[in-house]
mmCIF file with all atom_site columns, C-alpha atoms in Angstrom:
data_model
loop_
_atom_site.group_PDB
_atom_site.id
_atom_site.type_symbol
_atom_site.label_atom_id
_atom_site.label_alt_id
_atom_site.label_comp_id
_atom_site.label_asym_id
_atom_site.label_entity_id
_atom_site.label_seq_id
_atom_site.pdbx_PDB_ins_code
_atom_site.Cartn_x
_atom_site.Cartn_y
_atom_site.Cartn_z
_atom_site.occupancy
_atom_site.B_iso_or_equiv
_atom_site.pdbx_formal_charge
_atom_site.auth_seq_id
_atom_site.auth_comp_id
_atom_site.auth_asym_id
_atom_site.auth_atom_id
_atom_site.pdbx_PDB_model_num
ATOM 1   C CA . UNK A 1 1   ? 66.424 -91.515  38.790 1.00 0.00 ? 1   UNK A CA 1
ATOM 2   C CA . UNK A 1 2   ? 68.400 -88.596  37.804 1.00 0.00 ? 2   UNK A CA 1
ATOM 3   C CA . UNK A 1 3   ? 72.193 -88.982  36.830 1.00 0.00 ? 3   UNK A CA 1
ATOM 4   C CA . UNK A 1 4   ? 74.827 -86.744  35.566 1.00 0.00 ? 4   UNK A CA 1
ATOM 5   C CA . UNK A 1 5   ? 77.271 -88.457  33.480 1.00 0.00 ? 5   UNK A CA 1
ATOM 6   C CA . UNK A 1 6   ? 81.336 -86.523  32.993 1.00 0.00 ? 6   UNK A CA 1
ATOM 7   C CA . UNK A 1 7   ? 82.707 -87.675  30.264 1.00 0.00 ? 7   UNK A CA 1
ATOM 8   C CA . UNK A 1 8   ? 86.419 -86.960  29.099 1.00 0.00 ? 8   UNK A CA 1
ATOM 9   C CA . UNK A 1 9   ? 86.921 -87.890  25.597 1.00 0.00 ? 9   UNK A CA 1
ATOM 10  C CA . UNK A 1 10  ? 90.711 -87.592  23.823 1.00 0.00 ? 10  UNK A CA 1
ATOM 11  C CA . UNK A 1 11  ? 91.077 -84.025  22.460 1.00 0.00 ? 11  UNK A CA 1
ATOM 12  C CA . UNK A 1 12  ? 91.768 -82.944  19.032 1.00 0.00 ? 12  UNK A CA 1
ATOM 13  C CA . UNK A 1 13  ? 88.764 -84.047  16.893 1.00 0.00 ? 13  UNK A CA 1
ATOM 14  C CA . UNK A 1 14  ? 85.189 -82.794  17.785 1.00 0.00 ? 14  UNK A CA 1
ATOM 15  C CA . UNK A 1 15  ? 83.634 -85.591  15.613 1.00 0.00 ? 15  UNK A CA 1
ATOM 16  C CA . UNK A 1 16  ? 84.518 -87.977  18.123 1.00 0.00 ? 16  UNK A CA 1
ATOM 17  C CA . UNK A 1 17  ? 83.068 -86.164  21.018 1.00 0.00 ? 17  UNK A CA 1
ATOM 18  C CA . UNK A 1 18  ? 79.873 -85.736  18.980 1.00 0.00 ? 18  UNK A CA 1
ATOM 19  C CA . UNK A 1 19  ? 79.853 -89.410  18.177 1.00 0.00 ? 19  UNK A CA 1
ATOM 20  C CA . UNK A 1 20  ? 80.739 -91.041  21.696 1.00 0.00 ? 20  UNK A CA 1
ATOM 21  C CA . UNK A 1 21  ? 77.672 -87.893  23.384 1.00 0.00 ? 21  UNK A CA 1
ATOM 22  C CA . UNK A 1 22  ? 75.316 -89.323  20.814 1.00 0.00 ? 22  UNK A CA 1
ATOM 23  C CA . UNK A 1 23  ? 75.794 -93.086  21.361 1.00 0.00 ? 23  UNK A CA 1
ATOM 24  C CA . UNK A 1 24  ? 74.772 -92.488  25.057 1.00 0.00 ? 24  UNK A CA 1
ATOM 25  C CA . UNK A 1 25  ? 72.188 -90.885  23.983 1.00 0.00 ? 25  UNK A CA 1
ATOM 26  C CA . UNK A 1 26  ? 70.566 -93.657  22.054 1.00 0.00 ? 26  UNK A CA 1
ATOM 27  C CA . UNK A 1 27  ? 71.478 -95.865  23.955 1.00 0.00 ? 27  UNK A CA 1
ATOM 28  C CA . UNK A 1 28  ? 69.426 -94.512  26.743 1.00 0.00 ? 28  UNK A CA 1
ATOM 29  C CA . UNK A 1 29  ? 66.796 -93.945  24.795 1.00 0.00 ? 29  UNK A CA 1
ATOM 30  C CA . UNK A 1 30  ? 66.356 -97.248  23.420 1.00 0.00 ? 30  UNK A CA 1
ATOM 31  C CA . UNK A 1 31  ? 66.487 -98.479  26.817 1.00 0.00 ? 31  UNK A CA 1
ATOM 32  C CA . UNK A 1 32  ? 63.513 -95.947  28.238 1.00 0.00 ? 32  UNK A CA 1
ATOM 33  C CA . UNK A 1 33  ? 66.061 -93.264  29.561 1.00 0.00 ? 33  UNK A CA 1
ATOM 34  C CA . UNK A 1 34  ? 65.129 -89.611  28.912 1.00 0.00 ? 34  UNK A CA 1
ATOM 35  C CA . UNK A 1 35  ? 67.697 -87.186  28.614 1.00 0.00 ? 35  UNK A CA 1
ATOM 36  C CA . UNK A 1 36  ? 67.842 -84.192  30.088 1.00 0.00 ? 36  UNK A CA 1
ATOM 37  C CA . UNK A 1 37  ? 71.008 -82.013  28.886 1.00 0.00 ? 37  UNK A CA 1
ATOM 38  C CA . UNK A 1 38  ? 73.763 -82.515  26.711 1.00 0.00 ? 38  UNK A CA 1
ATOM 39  C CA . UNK A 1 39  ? 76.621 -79.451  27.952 1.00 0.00 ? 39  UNK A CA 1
ATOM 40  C CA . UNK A 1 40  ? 79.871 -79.044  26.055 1.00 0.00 ? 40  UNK A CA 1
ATOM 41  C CA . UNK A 1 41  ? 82.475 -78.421  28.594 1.00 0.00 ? 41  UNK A CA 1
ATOM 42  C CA . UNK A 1 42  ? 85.658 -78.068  25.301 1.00 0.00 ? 42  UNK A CA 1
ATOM 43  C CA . UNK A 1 43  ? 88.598 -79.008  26.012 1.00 0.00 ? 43  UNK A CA 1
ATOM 44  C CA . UNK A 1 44  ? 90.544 -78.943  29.656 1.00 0.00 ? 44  UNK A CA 1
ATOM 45  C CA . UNK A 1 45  ? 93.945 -79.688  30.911 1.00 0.00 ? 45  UNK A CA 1
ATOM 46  C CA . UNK A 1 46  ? 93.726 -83.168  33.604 1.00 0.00 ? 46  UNK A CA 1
ATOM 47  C CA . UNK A 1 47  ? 94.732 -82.613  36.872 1.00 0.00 ? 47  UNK A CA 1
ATOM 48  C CA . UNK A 1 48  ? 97.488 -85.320  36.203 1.00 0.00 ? 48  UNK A CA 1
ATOM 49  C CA . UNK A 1 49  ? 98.654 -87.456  33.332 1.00 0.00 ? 49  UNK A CA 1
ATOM 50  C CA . UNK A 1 50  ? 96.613 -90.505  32.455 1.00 0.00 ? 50  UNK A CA 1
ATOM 51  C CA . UNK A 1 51  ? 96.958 -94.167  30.339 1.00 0.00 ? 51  UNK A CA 1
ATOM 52  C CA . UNK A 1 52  ? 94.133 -95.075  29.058 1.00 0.00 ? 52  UNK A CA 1
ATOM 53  C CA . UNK A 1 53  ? 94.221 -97.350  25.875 1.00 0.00 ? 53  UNK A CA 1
ATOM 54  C CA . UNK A 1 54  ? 98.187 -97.485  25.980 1.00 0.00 ? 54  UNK A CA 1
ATOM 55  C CA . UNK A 1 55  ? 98.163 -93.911  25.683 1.00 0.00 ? 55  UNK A CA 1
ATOM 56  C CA . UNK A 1 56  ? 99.499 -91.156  27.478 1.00 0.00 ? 56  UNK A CA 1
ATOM 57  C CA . UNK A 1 57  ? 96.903 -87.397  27.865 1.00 0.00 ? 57  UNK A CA 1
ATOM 58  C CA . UNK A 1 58  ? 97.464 -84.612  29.751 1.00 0.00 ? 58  UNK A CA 1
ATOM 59  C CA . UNK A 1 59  ? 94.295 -82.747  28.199 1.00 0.00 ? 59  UNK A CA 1
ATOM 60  C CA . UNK A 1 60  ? 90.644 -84.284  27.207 1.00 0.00 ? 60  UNK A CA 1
ATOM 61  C CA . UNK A 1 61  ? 87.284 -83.121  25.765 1.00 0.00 ? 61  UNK A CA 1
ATOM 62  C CA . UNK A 1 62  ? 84.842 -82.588  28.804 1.00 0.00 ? 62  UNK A CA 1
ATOM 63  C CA . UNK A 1 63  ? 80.794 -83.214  28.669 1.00 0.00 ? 63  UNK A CA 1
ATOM 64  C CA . UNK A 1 64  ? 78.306 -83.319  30.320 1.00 0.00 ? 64  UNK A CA 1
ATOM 65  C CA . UNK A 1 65  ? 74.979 -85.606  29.851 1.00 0.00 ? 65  UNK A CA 1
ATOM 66  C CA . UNK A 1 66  ? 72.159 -85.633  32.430 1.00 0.00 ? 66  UNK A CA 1
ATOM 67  C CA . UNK A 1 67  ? 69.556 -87.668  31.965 1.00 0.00 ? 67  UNK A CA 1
ATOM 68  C CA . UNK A 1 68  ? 66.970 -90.029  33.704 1.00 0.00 ? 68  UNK A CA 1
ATOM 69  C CA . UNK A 1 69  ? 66.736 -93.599  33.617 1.00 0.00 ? 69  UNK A CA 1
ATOM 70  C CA . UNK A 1 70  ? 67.199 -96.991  36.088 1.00 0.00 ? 70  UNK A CA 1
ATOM 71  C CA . UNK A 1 71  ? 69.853 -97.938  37.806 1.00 0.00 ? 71  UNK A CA 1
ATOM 72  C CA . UNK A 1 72  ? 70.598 -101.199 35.290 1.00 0.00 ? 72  UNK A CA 1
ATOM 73  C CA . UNK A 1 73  ? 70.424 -98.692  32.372 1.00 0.00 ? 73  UNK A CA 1
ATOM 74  C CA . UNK A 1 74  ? 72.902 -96.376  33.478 1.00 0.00 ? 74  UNK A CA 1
ATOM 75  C CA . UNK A 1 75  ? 75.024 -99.082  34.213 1.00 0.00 ? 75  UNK A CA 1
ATOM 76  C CA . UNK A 1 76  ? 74.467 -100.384 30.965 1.00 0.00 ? 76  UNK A CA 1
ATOM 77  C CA . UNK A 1 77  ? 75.446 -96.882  29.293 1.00 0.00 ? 77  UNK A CA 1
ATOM 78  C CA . UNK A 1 78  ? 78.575 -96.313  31.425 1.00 0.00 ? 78  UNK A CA 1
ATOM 79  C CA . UNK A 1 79  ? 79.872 -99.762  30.240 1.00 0.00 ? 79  UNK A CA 1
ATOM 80  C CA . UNK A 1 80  ? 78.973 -99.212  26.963 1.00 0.00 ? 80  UNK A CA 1
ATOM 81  C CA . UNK A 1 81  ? 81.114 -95.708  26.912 1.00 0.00 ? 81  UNK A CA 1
ATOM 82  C CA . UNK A 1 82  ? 83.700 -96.837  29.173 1.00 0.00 ? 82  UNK A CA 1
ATOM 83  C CA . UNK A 1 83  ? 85.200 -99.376  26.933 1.00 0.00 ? 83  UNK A CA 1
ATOM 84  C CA . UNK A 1 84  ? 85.986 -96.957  23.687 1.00 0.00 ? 84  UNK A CA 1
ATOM 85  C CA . UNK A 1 85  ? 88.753 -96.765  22.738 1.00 0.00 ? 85  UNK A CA 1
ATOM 86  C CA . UNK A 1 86  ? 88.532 -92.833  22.323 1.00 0.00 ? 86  UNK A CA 1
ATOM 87  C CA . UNK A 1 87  ? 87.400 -92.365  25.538 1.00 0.00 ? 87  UNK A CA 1
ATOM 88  C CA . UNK A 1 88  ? 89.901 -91.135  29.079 1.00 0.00 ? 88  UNK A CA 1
ATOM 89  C CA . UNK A 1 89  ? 87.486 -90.914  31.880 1.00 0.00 ? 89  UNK A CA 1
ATOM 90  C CA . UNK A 1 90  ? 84.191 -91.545  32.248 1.00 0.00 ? 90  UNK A CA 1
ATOM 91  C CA . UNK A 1 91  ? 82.211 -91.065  35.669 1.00 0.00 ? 91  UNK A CA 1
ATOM 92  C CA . UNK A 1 92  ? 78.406 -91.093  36.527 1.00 0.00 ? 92  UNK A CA 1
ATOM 93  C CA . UNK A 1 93  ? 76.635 -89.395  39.494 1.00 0.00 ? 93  UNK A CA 1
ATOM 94  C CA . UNK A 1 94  ? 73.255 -89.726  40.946 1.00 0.00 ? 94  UNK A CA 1
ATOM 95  C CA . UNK A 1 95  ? 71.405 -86.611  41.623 1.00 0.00 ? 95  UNK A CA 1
ATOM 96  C CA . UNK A 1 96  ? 69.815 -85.600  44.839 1.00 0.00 ? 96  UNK A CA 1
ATOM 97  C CA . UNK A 1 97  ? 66.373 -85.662  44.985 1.00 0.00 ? 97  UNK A CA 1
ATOM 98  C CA . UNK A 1 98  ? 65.997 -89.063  42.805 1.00 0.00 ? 98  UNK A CA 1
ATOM 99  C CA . UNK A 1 99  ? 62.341 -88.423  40.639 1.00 0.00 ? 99  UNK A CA 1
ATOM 100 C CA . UNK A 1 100 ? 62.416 -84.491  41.206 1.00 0.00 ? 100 UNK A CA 1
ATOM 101 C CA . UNK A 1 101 ? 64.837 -82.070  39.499 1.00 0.00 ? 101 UNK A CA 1
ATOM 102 C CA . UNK A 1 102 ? 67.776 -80.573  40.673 1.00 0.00 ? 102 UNK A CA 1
ATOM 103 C CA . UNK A 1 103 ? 66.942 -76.954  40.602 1.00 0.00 ? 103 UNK A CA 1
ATOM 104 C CA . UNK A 1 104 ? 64.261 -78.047  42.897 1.00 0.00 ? 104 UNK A CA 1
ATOM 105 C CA . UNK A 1 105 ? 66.132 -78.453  45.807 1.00 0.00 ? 105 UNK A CA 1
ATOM 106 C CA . UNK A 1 106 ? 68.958 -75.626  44.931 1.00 0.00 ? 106 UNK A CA 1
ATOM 107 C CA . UNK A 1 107 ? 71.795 -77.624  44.197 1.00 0.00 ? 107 UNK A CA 1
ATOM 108 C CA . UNK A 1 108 ? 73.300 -77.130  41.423 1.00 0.00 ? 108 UNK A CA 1
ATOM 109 C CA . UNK A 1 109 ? 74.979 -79.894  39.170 1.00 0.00 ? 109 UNK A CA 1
ATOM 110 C CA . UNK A 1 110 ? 77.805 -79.516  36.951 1.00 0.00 ? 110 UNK A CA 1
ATOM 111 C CA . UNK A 1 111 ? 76.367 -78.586  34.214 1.00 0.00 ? 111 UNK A CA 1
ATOM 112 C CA . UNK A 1 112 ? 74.993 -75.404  36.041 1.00 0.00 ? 112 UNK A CA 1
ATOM 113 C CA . UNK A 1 113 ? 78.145 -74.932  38.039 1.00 0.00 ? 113 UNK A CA 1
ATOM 114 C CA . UNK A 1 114 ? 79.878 -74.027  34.025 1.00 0.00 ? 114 UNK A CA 1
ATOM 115 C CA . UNK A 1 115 ? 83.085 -74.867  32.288 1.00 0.00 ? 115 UNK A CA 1
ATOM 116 C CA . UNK A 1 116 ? 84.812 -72.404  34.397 1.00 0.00 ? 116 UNK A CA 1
ATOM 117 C CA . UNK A 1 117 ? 84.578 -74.394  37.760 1.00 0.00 ? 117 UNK A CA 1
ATOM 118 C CA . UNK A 1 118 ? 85.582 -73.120  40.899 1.00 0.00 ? 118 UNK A CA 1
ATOM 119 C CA . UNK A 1 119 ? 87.462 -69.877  41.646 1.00 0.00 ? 119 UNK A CA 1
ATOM 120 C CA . UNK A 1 120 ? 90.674 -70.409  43.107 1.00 0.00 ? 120 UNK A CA 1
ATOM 121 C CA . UNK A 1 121 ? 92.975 -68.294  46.103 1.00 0.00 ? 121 UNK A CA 1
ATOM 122 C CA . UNK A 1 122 ? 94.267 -65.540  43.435 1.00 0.00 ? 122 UNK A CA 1
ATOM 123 C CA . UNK A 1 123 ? 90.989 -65.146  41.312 1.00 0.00 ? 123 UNK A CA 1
ATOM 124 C CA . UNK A 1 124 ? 92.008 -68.281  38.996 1.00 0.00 ? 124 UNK A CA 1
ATOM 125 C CA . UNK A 1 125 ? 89.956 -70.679  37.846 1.00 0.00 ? 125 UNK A CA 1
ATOM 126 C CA . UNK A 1 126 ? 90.173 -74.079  36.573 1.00 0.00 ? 126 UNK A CA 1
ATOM 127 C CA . UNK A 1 127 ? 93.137 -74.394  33.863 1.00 0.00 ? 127 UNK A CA 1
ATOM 128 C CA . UNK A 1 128 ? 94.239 -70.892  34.307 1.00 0.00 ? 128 UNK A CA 1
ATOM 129 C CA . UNK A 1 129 ? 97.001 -69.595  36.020 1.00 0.00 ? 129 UNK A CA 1
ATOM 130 C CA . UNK A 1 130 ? 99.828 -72.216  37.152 1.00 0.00 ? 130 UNK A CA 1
ATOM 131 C CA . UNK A 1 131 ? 99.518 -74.619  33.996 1.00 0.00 ? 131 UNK A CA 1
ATOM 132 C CA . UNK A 1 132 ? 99.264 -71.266  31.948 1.00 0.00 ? 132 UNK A CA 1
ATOM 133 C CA . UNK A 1 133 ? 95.478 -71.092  31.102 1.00 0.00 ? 133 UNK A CA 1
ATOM 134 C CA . UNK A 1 134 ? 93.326 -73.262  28.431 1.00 0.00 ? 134 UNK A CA 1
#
């Protein structure tokens, strides 16, 4: 099945992102995964303050990994990333379609949507405007 997996990893050192996309990675392939796409999102402000790890952020690194695999191994993977320590949120979607490809069906997922998300009443988009852009 096809899954999208939005990551938010604490800001500040790219390393870390790099580290925390590539452990998914392997760790889907050495359970038969495949991925798909790996999509930098940078850094973002959160739509509200969050503890995670006794720690207060307001901003986090955003990615994006899609990639195909079972149900148990996503699981496995979101578990896996979910309890770093470097890691703020960490969510996993299932695609429409299941075996065939997104583009397929024309829906887009988020990594085709783009970092700049929606547009907003005013022309703004995502982190600009109100909390003074990105």
């Amino acid at each position: 099945m096809l899954y999208e997996m939005i990551a938010v990893v604490r800001p500040g050192n790219i390393a870390e992102v790099k580290e925390i996309a590539h452990k998914a990675g392997t760790l889907l392939l050495q359970n038969g995964g495949v991925v798909r796409s790996l999509t930098n999102w940078g850094p973002f402000l959160l739509t509200k303050p969050v503890r995670k790890h006794q720690q207060k952020h307001d901003s986090g690194h955003h990615f994006i990994l899609r990639f195909d695999s079972s149900p148990e191994v996503q699981a496995k993977v979101r578990k896996a990333i979910a309890i770093d320590p470097r890691m703020i949120r960490c969510g996993v979607v299932k695609m429409v379609g299941g075996d065939k490809l997104v583009g397929e069906h024309g829906i887009k997922g988020m990594s085709e949507i783009g970092a700049e998300g929606p547009k907003w009443r005013g022309g703004q988009g995502v982190g600009e405007g109100f909390f003074g852009g990105r």
